[in-house]
Amino acid sequence: MHWKLELILLVMLLLTAFISLKVRDLLAAVVMLGVFSFVVALLFVVMGAVDVGFTEAVVGAGVTTVLYIVALFHSTRETTD
Amino acid sequence: MTHFSESPIIVVVGRLIAPFIQLFGLYVIFHGHYGPGGGFQGGAMLAASFLLIRLCVGEEASQMHFKRSLGAPVGILGAAVFFGIGLVTMGAGGYFLDYSLLPFEDVSASKLRFFGILVVEIGIGIAVAATLVAIFDELMGGADNG
C-alpha cells in the first residue's frame, strides 16, 4: 500500500548506513547514525508499529546520538585507520 | 567538554525548545493509557530535554536545571515507586502489580487499575529520565578527570 514511501525510506536507510561507514569525520558519522535511526523509526511507523517507532525515534535518534557525541569528546574527531 | 564556546543562537534555541520537549514528554507519560507511548518513552523524552540543556548551556549553568548529584537518587525513587506499588499489591494477597488490590477502600477496581497504571508509569518515567541523565553525567565527568 505504502510501497513508494517504503522504497524511499529503504533507499535512505542504505544511503545513511553507507555514509556513516565511509565518512572520515566521526561527528558526521554519528549524525548519520542519528538519521539512520530516525529513518528506521519512520519505517516502523509506516509498517504500523507506532509504539516501536516512537521508542526508536526517542532513544535511537535522541539519547544514543548524544551519548556517542559525549564519547567523541574523549576521542579525536578524525579517524586514524 | 574541553573547549566550550558559548554561541547565543544555540543557547537561545536550546532554552526555547527544551520546555516544549518536556511538555510533550509529560503528555506522553500521562497519555500512555490511550495511545502509543508510556513511561519509558516519556521519560526518555524528558531526559533528552535535560541533555539538550546540558549540551547547549554547558555543565555549570545546567546545574540549576537538574543537579548532577540528583541523578542516582531520583532514579532510585522512580524504581522504588514501581516496586512499591507492585509489592503493596503482593502484600495484599495478589500478584505483582495486581492494581485492583491496592489498599483504597471506597474506590472501584477499574479506577484502582487506572490510577495504579498511571502512578507506575510516572515512576518508570522518573527512573528512566534520571538514569539517562546520570549516565550522561558520568560520561562527562570522565572527561574532566582524564
PDB file of C-alpha atoms in Angstrom, chain B residues 63-133:
ATOM      1  CA  GLN B  63      23.195  22.504  37.317  1.00  0.00           C
ATOM      2  CA  MET B  64      20.371  24.964  38.076  1.00  0.00           C
ATOM      3  CA  HIS B  65      18.142  22.881  35.814  1.00  0.00           C
ATOM      4  CA  PHE B  66      18.845  19.356  37.052  1.00  0.00           C
ATOM      5  CA  LYS B  67      21.644  18.859  39.550  1.00  0.00           C
ATOM      6  CA  ARG B  68      24.330  16.276  38.847  1.00  0.00           C
ATOM      7  CA  SER B  69      24.036  14.799  42.349  1.00  0.00           C
ATOM      8  CA  LEU B  70      20.283  14.321  41.829  1.00  0.00           C
ATOM      9  CA  GLY B  71      20.630  11.681  39.097  1.00  0.00           C
ATOM     10  CA  ALA B  72      21.044   8.448  41.055  1.00  0.00           C
ATOM     11  CA  PRO B  73      18.688   9.291  43.995  1.00  0.00           C
ATOM     12  CA  VAL B  74      15.812  10.324  41.707  1.00  0.00           C
ATOM     13  CA  GLY B  75      16.354   7.206  39.614  1.00  0.00           C
ATOM     14  CA  ILE B  76      16.160   5.080  42.756  1.00  0.00           C
ATOM     15  CA  LEU B  77      12.988   6.972  43.761  1.00  0.00           C
ATOM     16  CA  GLY B  78      11.350   6.109  40.433  1.00  0.00           C
ATOM     17  CA  ALA B  79      12.285   2.437  40.727  1.00  0.00           C
ATOM     18  CA  ALA B  80      11.022   2.475  44.334  1.00  0.00           C
ATOM     19  CA  VAL B  81       7.631   3.833  43.172  1.00  0.00           C
ATOM     20  CA  PHE B  82       7.363   0.994  40.629  1.00  0.00           C
ATOM     21  CA  PHE B  83       8.383  -1.787  43.008  1.00  0.00           C
ATOM     22  CA  GLY B  84       6.453  -0.186  45.891  1.00  0.00           C
ATOM     23  CA  ILE B  85       3.150  -0.400  44.001  1.00  0.00           C
ATOM     24  CA  GLY B  86       3.968  -3.946  42.894  1.00  0.00           C
ATOM     25  CA  LEU B  87       4.937  -5.164  46.349  1.00  0.00           C
ATOM     26  CA  VAL B  88       1.958  -3.466  48.058  1.00  0.00           C
ATOM     27  CA  THR B  89      -0.383  -5.461  45.838  1.00  0.00           C
ATOM     28  CA  MET B  90       1.618  -8.623  46.590  1.00  0.00           C
ATOM     29  CA  GLY B  91       1.276  -7.849  50.303  1.00  0.00           C
ATOM     30  CA  ALA B  92      -2.474  -7.549  49.867  1.00  0.00           C
ATOM     31  CA  GLY B  93      -2.541 -11.163  48.700  1.00  0.00           C
ATOM     32  CA  GLY B  94      -2.490 -10.768  44.935  1.00  0.00           C
ATOM     33  CA  TYR B  95       0.039 -10.974  42.142  1.00  0.00           C
ATOM     34  CA  PHE B  96       2.838  -8.462  41.451  1.00  0.00           C
ATOM     35  CA  LEU B  97       1.267  -5.240  40.073  1.00  0.00           C
ATOM     36  CA  ASP B  98      -2.307  -6.530  40.540  1.00  0.00           C
ATOM     37  CA  TYR B  99      -3.676  -2.970  40.781  1.00  0.00           C
ATOM     38  CA  SER B 100      -7.206  -3.898  41.864  1.00  0.00           C
ATOM     39  CA  LEU B 101      -5.878  -4.911  45.305  1.00  0.00           C
ATOM     40  CA  LEU B 102      -4.414  -1.508  46.177  1.00  0.00           C
ATOM     41  CA  PRO B 103      -5.479  -0.559  49.730  1.00  0.00           C
ATOM     42  CA  PHE B 104      -8.059   2.161  48.991  1.00  0.00           C
ATOM     43  CA  GLU B 105     -11.485   1.244  50.356  1.00  0.00           C
ATOM     44  CA  ASP B 106     -14.047   3.388  48.561  1.00  0.00           C
ATOM     45  CA  VAL B 107     -12.610   3.206  45.028  1.00  0.00           C
ATOM     46  CA  SER B 108     -13.828   0.756  42.408  1.00  0.00           C
ATOM     47  CA  ALA B 109     -11.482  -1.841  40.931  1.00  0.00           C
ATOM     48  CA  SER B 110     -11.421  -0.237  37.470  1.00  0.00           C
ATOM     49  CA  LYS B 111     -10.497   3.159  38.962  1.00  0.00           C
ATOM     50  CA  LEU B 112      -7.791   1.471  41.034  1.00  0.00           C
ATOM     51  CA  ARG B 113      -6.320  -0.113  37.887  1.00  0.00           C
ATOM     52  CA  PHE B 114      -6.461   3.239  36.070  1.00  0.00           C
ATOM     53  CA  PHE B 115      -4.641   5.182  38.770  1.00  0.00           C
ATOM     54  CA  GLY B 116      -2.303   2.291  39.589  1.00  0.00           C
ATOM     55  CA  ILE B 117      -1.080   2.134  35.996  1.00  0.00           C
ATOM     56  CA  LEU B 118      -0.749   5.945  35.964  1.00  0.00           C
ATOM     57  CA  VAL B 119       1.402   6.016  39.109  1.00  0.00           C
ATOM     58  CA  VAL B 120       3.563   3.144  37.835  1.00  0.00           C
ATOM     59  CA  GLU B 121       4.055   4.951  34.510  1.00  0.00           C
ATOM     60  CA  ILE B 122       5.087   8.116  36.366  1.00  0.00           C
ATOM     61  CA  GLY B 123       7.586   6.056  38.401  1.00  0.00           C
ATOM     62  CA  ILE B 124       9.044   4.492  35.257  1.00  0.00           C
ATOM     63  CA  GLY B 125       9.299   7.911  33.614  1.00  0.00           C
ATOM     64  CA  ILE B 126      11.127   9.429  36.590  1.00  0.00           C
ATOM     65  CA  ALA B 127      13.521   6.463  36.765  1.00  0.00           C
ATOM     66  CA  VAL B 128      14.335   6.471  33.045  1.00  0.00           C
ATOM     67  CA  ALA B 129      14.824  10.259  32.840  1.00  0.00           C
ATOM     68  CA  ALA B 130      17.078  10.453  35.910  1.00  0.00           C
ATOM     69  CA  THR B 131      19.104   7.375  34.943  1.00  0.00           C
ATOM     70  CA  LEU B 132      19.804   8.574  31.398  1.00  0.00           C
ATOM     71  CA  VAL B 133      20.910  11.973  32.727  1.00  0.00           C
TER      72      VAL B 133
END
